Tab-separated table of C-alpha atoms and ligand atoms in Angstrom:
chain	number	residue	atom	x	y	z
C	1	UNK	CA	13.259	20.059	-0.136
C	2	UNK	CA	10.715	17.641	1.203
C	3	UNK	CA	8.539	19.476	3.720
C	4	UNK	CA	8.174	16.393	5.916
C	5	UNK	CA	11.864	15.823	6.459
C	6	UNK	CA	13.247	19.329	5.732
C	7	UNK	CA	13.167	20.488	9.376
C	8	UNK	CA	15.317	17.499	10.421
C	9	UNK	CA	18.140	17.905	7.885
C	10	UNK	CA	20.819	19.649	9.874
C	11	UNK	CA	20.954	17.854	13.162
C	12	UNK	CA	23.537	15.716	14.945
C	13	UNK	CA	22.485	12.278	16.144
C	14	UNK	CA	22.531	11.568	19.879
C	15	UNK	CA	21.542	8.338	21.682
C	16	UNK	CA	17.838	7.500	21.916
C	17	UNK	CA	15.587	4.472	22.198
C	18	UNK	CA	11.925	4.003	21.435
C	19	UNK	CA	9.387	1.133	21.437
C	20	UNK	CA	6.248	1.122	19.262
C	21	UNK	CA	3.545	-1.400	18.565
C	22	UNK	CA	1.883	-1.165	15.137
C	23	UNK	CA	-0.868	-3.254	13.496
C	24	UNK	CA	-1.152	-5.037	10.205
C	25	UNK	CA	-4.001	-4.010	7.898
C	26	UNK	CA	-6.246	-5.624	5.286
C	27	UNK	CA	-6.862	-3.620	2.117
C	28	UNK	CA	-10.520	-3.376	1.089
C	29	UNK	CA	-9.404	-1.593	-2.113
C	30	UNK	CA	-6.021	-2.883	-3.214
C	31	UNK	CA	-2.824	-1.040	-4.026
C	32	UNK	CA	-1.372	-3.018	-6.913
C	33	UNK	CA	1.008	-1.234	-9.265
C	34	UNK	CA	3.154	1.837	-8.646
C	35	UNK	CA	4.966	4.682	-10.359
C	36	UNK	CA	8.354	6.098	-9.402
C	37	UNK	CA	9.350	5.726	-5.773
C	38	UNK	CA	6.399	4.171	-3.923
C	39	UNK	CA	3.774	6.301	-5.654
C	40	UNK	CA	0.602	4.194	-5.989
C	41	UNK	CA	-1.086	3.781	-9.369
C	42	UNK	CA	-4.506	3.994	-7.671
C	43	UNK	CA	-5.961	4.975	-4.304
C	44	UNK	CA	-6.356	2.222	-1.695
C	45	UNK	CA	-8.338	1.834	1.523
C	46	UNK	CA	-7.745	-0.515	4.445
C	47	UNK	CA	-8.849	-1.552	7.909
C	48	UNK	CA	-6.317	-1.764	10.759
C	49	UNK	CA	-6.262	-5.085	12.606
C	50	UNK	CA	-6.301	-5.458	16.365
C	51	UNK	CA	-4.511	-8.691	17.313
C	52	UNK	CA	-2.029	-8.964	14.444
C	53	UNK	CA	0.738	-6.493	15.233
C	54	UNK	CA	4.481	-5.955	15.504
C	55	UNK	CA	6.343	-4.550	18.496
C	56	UNK	CA	9.691	-2.928	17.711
C	57	UNK	CA	12.343	-1.452	19.954
C	58	UNK	CA	14.992	0.639	18.185
C	59	UNK	CA	18.177	1.969	19.768
C	60	UNK	CA	19.735	4.829	17.772
C	61	UNK	CA	23.291	6.038	18.546
C	62	UNK	CA	25.999	8.079	16.745
C	63	UNK	CA	28.554	5.998	14.783
C	64	UNK	CA	31.327	6.391	12.159
C	65	UNK	CA	29.124	4.814	9.515
C	66	UNK	CA	25.584	3.450	9.145
C	67	UNK	CA	25.335	0.070	10.892
C	68	UNK	CA	22.063	-1.821	11.318
C	69	UNK	CA	21.486	-5.002	13.312
C	70	UNK	CA	18.073	-6.634	13.627
C	71	UNK	CA	16.826	-9.342	15.924
C	72	UNK	CA	13.474	-10.936	14.957
C	73	UNK	CA	11.799	-13.162	17.566
C	74	UNK	CA	15.122	-13.526	19.426
C	75	UNK	CA	17.208	-14.416	16.331
C	76	UNK	CA	19.576	-12.231	14.320
C	77	UNK	CA	18.110	-11.558	10.889
C	78	UNK	CA	20.659	-10.187	8.404
C	79	UNK	CA	18.163	-10.127	5.517
C	80	UNK	CA	15.777	-7.743	7.302
C	81	UNK	CA	18.725	-5.710	8.703
C	82	UNK	CA	19.898	-5.197	5.101
C	83	UNK	CA	16.376	-4.032	4.092
C	84	UNK	CA	16.365	-1.421	6.866
C	85	UNK	CA	19.913	-0.349	5.918
C	86	UNK	CA	18.816	0.192	2.266
C	87	UNK	CA	15.708	2.034	3.464
C	88	UNK	CA	17.738	4.404	5.677
C	89	UNK	CA	20.230	4.987	2.840
C	90	UNK	CA	17.278	5.999	0.640
C	91	UNK	CA	16.617	8.896	3.061
C	92	UNK	CA	20.164	10.258	2.856
C	93	UNK	CA	19.368	13.268	0.640
C	94	UNK	CA	16.876	14.549	3.228
C	95	UNK	CA	18.641	13.199	6.332
C	96	UNK	CA	22.402	13.063	5.559
C	97	UNK	CA	23.235	12.194	9.182
C	98	UNK	CA	21.667	8.718	8.885
C	99	UNK	CA	25.064	7.660	7.500
C	100	UNK	CA	26.458	8.255	11.008
C	101	UNK	CA	24.049	6.065	12.917
C	102	UNK	CA	24.176	2.751	14.703
C	103	UNK	CA	20.669	1.245	14.642
C	104	UNK	CA	19.900	-1.773	16.829
C	105	UNK	CA	16.412	-3.249	16.330
C	106	UNK	CA	14.553	-5.881	18.329
C	107	UNK	CA	11.228	-6.845	16.823
C	108	UNK	CA	8.508	-9.472	17.236
C	109	UNK	CA	5.093	-10.253	15.742
C	110	UNK	CA	1.970	-11.576	17.467
C	111	UNK	CA	1.216	-13.643	14.350
C	112	UNK	CA	3.187	-16.190	12.331
C	113	UNK	CA	5.233	-14.961	9.372
C	114	UNK	CA	3.657	-16.113	6.062
C	115	UNK	CA	0.170	-16.364	7.593
C	116	UNK	CA	-1.436	-14.225	4.894
C	117	UNK	CA	-1.290	-11.169	7.110
C	118	UNK	CA	0.900	-8.328	5.911
C	119	UNK	CA	3.848	-8.426	8.333
C	120	UNK	CA	5.639	-5.838	6.161
C	121	UNK	CA	2.834	-3.326	6.915
C	122	UNK	CA	3.048	-3.818	10.695
C	123	UNK	CA	6.828	-4.324	10.810
C	124	UNK	CA	7.829	-1.378	8.668
C	125	UNK	CA	5.281	1.001	10.190
C	126	UNK	CA	6.505	0.035	13.688
C	127	UNK	CA	10.092	0.852	12.660
C	128	UNK	CA	9.033	4.090	10.922
C	129	UNK	CA	7.199	5.143	14.106
C	130	UNK	CA	10.378	4.656	16.190
C	131	UNK	CA	12.272	6.689	13.570
C	132	UNK	CA	9.666	9.479	13.619
C	133	UNK	CA	9.853	9.465	17.404
C	134	UNK	CA	13.638	9.886	17.104
C	135	UNK	CA	13.249	12.834	14.715
C	136	UNK	CA	10.905	14.530	17.192
C	137	UNK	CA	13.349	13.848	20.041
C	138	UNK	CA	16.183	15.445	18.023
C	139	UNK	CA	14.065	18.460	17.139
C	140	UNK	CA	11.652	19.033	19.973
C	141	UNK	CA	9.919	22.030	18.352
C	142	UNK	CA	8.612	19.912	15.427
C	143	UNK	CA	4.853	20.175	14.966
C	144	UNK	CA	3.139	17.461	17.054
C	145	UNK	CA	-0.068	17.562	15.037
C	146	UNK	CA	1.595	16.085	11.952
C	147	UNK	CA	3.525	13.342	13.809
C	148	UNK	CA	1.373	10.573	12.296
C	149	UNK	CA	1.441	12.112	8.800
C	150	UNK	CA	5.229	12.103	9.016
C	151	UNK	CA	5.209	8.521	10.319
C	152	UNK	CA	2.894	7.534	7.456
C	153	UNK	CA	5.170	9.249	4.921
C	154	UNK	CA	8.231	7.441	6.334
C	155	UNK	CA	6.314	4.123	6.396
C	156	UNK	CA	5.289	4.565	2.751
C	157	UNK	CA	8.901	4.926	1.639
C	158	UNK	CA	9.645	1.607	3.384
C	159	UNK	CA	6.601	-0.338	2.093
C	160	UNK	CA	3.535	1.215	0.443
C	161	UNK	CA	0.808	-0.558	2.438
C	162	UNK	CA	2.644	0.212	5.730
C	163	UNK	CA	1.626	3.884	5.412
C	164	UNK	CA	-1.995	2.871	6.136
C	165	UNK	CA	-1.017	1.102	9.392
C	166	UNK	CA	-0.253	4.255	11.387
C	167	UNK	CA	-3.973	4.966	11.907
C	168	UNK	CA	-6.626	2.932	13.710
C	169	UNK	CA	-9.957	2.043	12.098
C	170	UNK	CA	-9.931	2.775	8.367
C	171	UNK	CA	-7.431	4.713	6.300
C	172	UNK	CA	-7.023	5.829	2.690
C	173	UNK	CA	-3.874	6.369	0.675
C	174	UNK	CA	-3.473	7.853	-2.810
C	175	UNK	CA	-4.828	10.748	-4.864
C	176	UNK	CA	-8.593	10.436	-5.247
C	177	UNK	CA	-11.767	12.496	-5.568
C	178	UNK	CA	-11.976	12.512	-1.761
C	179	UNK	CA	-10.612	15.741	-0.332
C	180	UNK	CA	-7.259	15.572	1.507
C	181	UNK	CA	-6.163	12.184	0.123
C	182	UNK	CA	-2.636	12.171	-1.275
C	183	UNK	CA	-0.022	9.850	-2.752
C	184	UNK	CA	2.456	10.973	-0.066
C	185	UNK	CA	0.847	9.495	3.055
C	186	UNK	CA	-2.369	7.915	4.331
C	187	UNK	CA	-5.182	9.673	6.151
C	188	UNK	CA	-7.829	8.253	8.514
C	189	UNK	CA	-11.380	7.748	7.222
C	190	UNK	CA	-14.464	8.256	9.417
C	191	UNK	CA	-17.123	5.609	8.758
C	192	UNK	CA	-20.708	4.805	9.806
C	193	UNK	CA	-20.976	3.445	13.375
C	194	UNK	CA	-22.435	0.140	12.048
C	195	UNK	CA	-19.187	-0.581	10.230
C	196	UNK	CA	-16.689	1.014	12.614
C	197	UNK	CA	-15.804	-2.410	14.003
C	198	UNK	CA	-15.860	-5.542	11.835
C	199	UNK	CA	-14.554	-9.065	12.324
C	200	UNK	CA	-11.646	-10.282	10.198
C	201	UNK	CA	-11.137	-14.002	10.716
C	202	UNK	CA	-8.142	-15.269	8.761
C	203	UNK	CA	-8.231	-18.789	7.362
C	204	UNK	CA	-4.577	-19.707	7.037
C	205	UNK	CA	-4.801	-22.084	4.101
C	206	UNK	CA	-1.043	-22.207	3.632
C	207	UNK	CA	1.603	-20.589	5.806
C	208	UNK	CA	4.386	-21.341	3.279
C	209	UNK	CA	6.176	-18.227	2.029
C	210	UNK	CA	4.875	-17.207	-1.421
C	211	UNK	CA	7.185	-17.725	-4.396
C	212	UNK	CA	6.440	-14.380	-6.108
C	213	UNK	CA	6.895	-11.322	-3.876
C	214	UNK	CA	4.539	-8.315	-3.828
C	215	UNK	CA	7.420	-6.250	-5.154
C	216	UNK	CA	7.553	-8.451	-8.266
C	217	UNK	CA	3.738	-8.333	-8.485
C	218	UNK	CA	3.771	-4.522	-8.553
C	219	UNK	CA	6.487	-4.601	-11.254
C	220	UNK	CA	4.408	-6.924	-13.416
C	221	UNK	CA	1.685	-4.261	-13.577
C	222	UNK	CA	4.128	-2.031	-15.542
C	223	UNK	CA	3.546	-3.824	-18.838
C	224	UNK	CA	0.258	-5.516	-17.986
C	225	UNK	CA	-2.327	-5.582	-20.775
C	226	UNK	CA	-5.125	-4.714	-18.321
C	227	UNK	CA	-3.189	-2.175	-16.199
C	228	UNK	CA	-5.110	0.954	-17.179
C	229	UNK	CA	-8.474	-0.819	-16.873
C	230	UNK	CA	-7.481	-2.133	-13.451
C	231	UNK	CA	-6.475	1.344	-12.224
C	232	UNK	CA	-9.794	2.743	-13.490
C	233	UNK	CA	-11.682	-0.075	-11.767
C	234	UNK	CA	-9.785	0.480	-8.495
C	235	UNK	CA	-10.572	4.219	-8.561
C	236	UNK	CA	-14.259	3.458	-9.055
C	237	UNK	CA	-14.230	0.769	-6.319
C	238	UNK	CA	-12.474	3.234	-4.007
C	239	UNK	CA	-15.314	5.771	-4.398
C	240	UNK	CA	-17.953	3.074	-3.936
C	241	UNK	CA	-16.149	1.626	-0.925
C	242	UNK	CA	-15.958	5.046	0.780
C	243	UNK	CA	-19.658	5.671	0.219
C	244	UNK	CA	-20.741	2.209	1.514
C	245	UNK	CA	-18.526	2.623	4.606
C	246	UNK	CA	-19.981	6.058	5.268
C	247	UNK	CA	-23.581	4.996	4.769
C	248	UNK	CA	-23.236	1.730	6.729
C	249	UNK	CA	-24.187	-0.426	3.711
C	250	UNK	CA	-22.652	-3.788	4.628
C	251	UNK	CA	-23.988	-5.645	1.558
C	252	UNK	CA	-22.653	-2.967	-0.781
C	253	UNK	CA	-19.300	-3.070	0.994
C	254	UNK	CA	-19.136	-6.876	0.797
C	255	UNK	CA	-19.620	-6.871	-2.989
C	256	UNK	CA	-16.674	-4.471	-3.395
C	257	UNK	CA	-14.489	-6.443	-0.983
C	258	UNK	CA	-14.862	-9.625	-2.995
C	259	UNK	CA	-14.549	-7.896	-6.380
C	260	UNK	CA	-11.285	-6.281	-5.243
C	261	UNK	CA	-9.854	-9.540	-3.884
C	262	UNK	CA	-10.639	-11.409	-7.101
C	263	UNK	CA	-9.397	-8.573	-9.297
C	264	UNK	CA	-6.024	-8.562	-7.492
C	265	UNK	CA	-5.605	-12.268	-8.219
C	266	UNK	CA	-6.927	-11.869	-11.771
C	267	UNK	CA	-4.063	-9.414	-12.351
C	268	UNK	CA	-1.585	-12.113	-11.298
C	269	UNK	CA	-3.241	-14.744	-13.497
C	270	UNK	CA	-3.225	-12.466	-16.574
C	271	UNK	CA	0.139	-10.741	-16.114
C	272	UNK	CA	2.728	-11.036	-18.937
C	273	UNK	CA	4.494	-13.609	-16.782
C	274	UNK	CA	1.451	-15.256	-15.155
C	275	UNK	CA	1.423	-16.804	-11.722
C	276	UNK	CA	-1.123	-18.051	-9.209
C	277	UNK	CA	-1.091	-17.664	-5.436
C	278	UNK	CA	-4.568	-19.169	-4.868
C	279	UNK	CA	-4.722	-22.826	-3.772
C	280	UNK	CA	-7.513	-25.384	-4.406
C	281	UNK	CA	-8.555	-24.995	-0.744
C	282	UNK	CA	-8.892	-21.205	-1.225
C	283	UNK	CA	-11.427	-21.855	-3.992
C	284	UNK	CA	-13.272	-24.442	-1.868
C	285	UNK	CA	-13.513	-21.938	0.994
C	286	UNK	CA	-14.812	-19.206	-1.368
C	287	UNK	CA	-17.490	-21.602	-2.707
C	288	UNK	CA	-18.499	-22.473	0.877
C	289	UNK	CA	-18.797	-18.765	1.811
C	290	UNK	CA	-20.947	-18.105	-1.266
C	291	UNK	CA	-23.196	-21.138	-0.495
C	292	UNK	CA	-23.568	-20.034	3.123
C	293	UNK	CA	-24.521	-16.522	2.057
C	294	UNK	CA	-27.019	-17.757	-0.551
C	295	UNK	CA	-28.691	-20.103	1.899
C	296	UNK	CA	-28.762	-17.919	5.025
C	297	UNK	CA	-28.717	-14.350	3.604
C	298	UNK	CA	-26.192	-13.597	6.369
C	299	UNK	CA	-23.588	-10.941	5.403
C	300	UNK	CA	-20.338	-12.917	5.377
C	301	UNK	CA	-17.769	-11.768	2.798
C	302	UNK	CA	-14.141	-12.497	1.982
C	303	UNK	CA	-11.035	-10.612	1.045
C	304	UNK	CA	-7.607	-11.868	-0.011
C	305	UNK	CA	-4.164	-10.390	0.327
C	306	UNK	CA	-1.366	-11.368	-2.085
C	307	UNK	CA	-1.527	-15.015	-0.971
C	308	UNK	CA	-3.861	-18.024	-0.656
C	309	UNK	CA	-5.339	-17.159	2.747
C	310	UNK	CA	-8.899	-15.972	3.129
C	311	UNK	CA	-9.889	-12.971	5.283
C	312	UNK	CA	-13.512	-13.428	6.378
C	313	UNK	CA	-15.139	-10.065	7.029
C	314	UNK	CA	-18.451	-9.733	8.909
C	315	UNK	CA	-20.296	-7.550	11.404
C	316	UNK	CA	-20.883	-8.541	15.044
C	317	UNK	CA	-24.625	-8.878	14.482
C	318	UNK	CA	-24.176	-12.439	13.122
C	319	UNK	CA	-20.916	-13.327	14.844
C	320	UNK	CA	-22.186	-16.358	16.741
C	321	UNK	CA	-23.657	-18.095	13.663
C	322	UNK	CA	-20.721	-17.211	11.421
C	323	UNK	CA	-18.090	-18.342	13.940
C	324	UNK	CA	-19.956	-21.661	14.219
C	325	UNK	CA	-19.998	-21.997	10.411
C	326	UNK	CA	-16.274	-21.220	10.196
C	327	UNK	CA	-15.364	-23.733	12.872
C	328	UNK	CA	-17.569	-26.526	11.567
C	329	UNK	CA	-17.340	-26.019	7.767
C	330	UNK	CA	-14.046	-24.260	7.048
C	331	UNK	CA	-11.526	-25.421	9.623
C	332	UNK	CA	-10.694	-28.601	7.650
C	333	UNK	CA	-9.489	-26.325	4.802
C	334	UNK	CA	-7.080	-24.344	6.949
C	335	UNK	CA	-3.854	-24.923	8.876
C	336	UNK	CA	-4.908	-22.350	11.437
C	337	UNK	CA	-7.662	-19.807	12.108
C	338	UNK	CA	-6.900	-16.334	13.503
C	339	UNK	CA	-9.893	-14.427	14.907
C	340	UNK	CA	-9.137	-10.719	14.488
C	341	UNK	CA	-11.099	-7.485	14.043
C	342	UNK	CA	-10.798	-3.727	13.489
C	343	UNK	CA	-8.039	-2.243	15.648
C	344	UNK	CA	-7.249	1.102	17.247
C	345	UNK	CA	-3.908	1.705	15.534
C	346	UNK	CA	-0.363	1.979	16.869
C	347	UNK	CA	0.795	2.919	20.351
C	348	UNK	CA	4.035	3.886	22.005
C	349	UNK	CA	5.032	1.331	24.671
Y	419	PMV	O1	3.000	-2.676	0.471
Y	419	PMV	P1	3.392	-3.719	-0.479
Y	419	PMV	O2	4.405	-3.249	-1.464
Y	419	PMV	O3	3.819	-4.990	0.266
Y	419	PMV	O4	2.098	-4.130	-1.352
Y	419	PMV	C1	0.921	-4.596	-0.755
Y	419	PMV	C2	-0.056	-5.023	-1.754
Y	419	PMV	C3	-1.296	-5.707	-1.206
Y	419	PMV	O5	-1.118	-6.155	0.118
Y	419	PMV	C4	-1.613	-6.910	-2.069
Y	419	PMV	C5	-2.512	-4.780	-1.289
Y	419	PMV	C6	-2.580	-3.653	-0.295
Y	419	PMV	O6	-3.059	-2.585	-0.668
Y	419	PMV	O7	-2.239	-3.853	0.895
């Protein structure tokens, strides 16, 4: 029996409601490829965002059968309700009583859907936090000091990268040489004070929903010619990323950030069924960032999620100059610019 959910197996649902706010995150070392049920092929590391977050209210009540309704930004959304229904059904071995629940969800994001910011990480961690809160309400003697580990575990089952959103600052997920990391849930990572708060300005180059989902992308790593090399590279980048974050080496960190972003997209371009999520304007923006860095020696770096939009990562020390550069040289390449930074993690509302 799973030790995280074991204590909650034999309980009877009673009415409860809970509201949580949870952030999105940007992976500095990417999770791309998985084994079994949401077990990552390599360790990953991310930074929680501050402004880009989801707020979710969930009302749980006893019912004859599992029923889920979901309202996103004031509109019923049957597709997302179905996803939550399938997710809850996947917990039935550990929590058989979920089949006797009515679950009513109201959720909203501070950022536009399809903006290159992982709404699945914020959305599914926010729901998992309301569910964890419910478990603790049903069994009040559950150990408080592993609340966020449990929430991270439950987030991971819903969407891998969501498990890293339950902590503020930086978090790591996946077996690694670092002590205490595990494939089951994420853990927070302490970093050097110089890097404890970084800017992440998102250039939204295209807000159109991508035509190949991350789920399909992970699947395409199963028979990818470079899969094993990529997992080895990610493990090495993970170790290097942890040591640059701990030592406050912004240049070293920036090199890894960009290598990871490009490697993620290289996997898409070289998969057995190749595809490309980068757009011509993404490449123009990358060239402009590289030119700016060469000419000014100012530490401005980029990352990419599974989409065309560029995350510009930089310390506060050069914020004024970099913000000016972004506004004057990059805004013509983007539909929208979102100025975000390292966040403090989720909170109960
Ligand atoms: O959590 P998923 O299954 O949506 O996969 C996320 C994958 C990336 O966002 C591309 C990388 C990551 O580690 O967040």
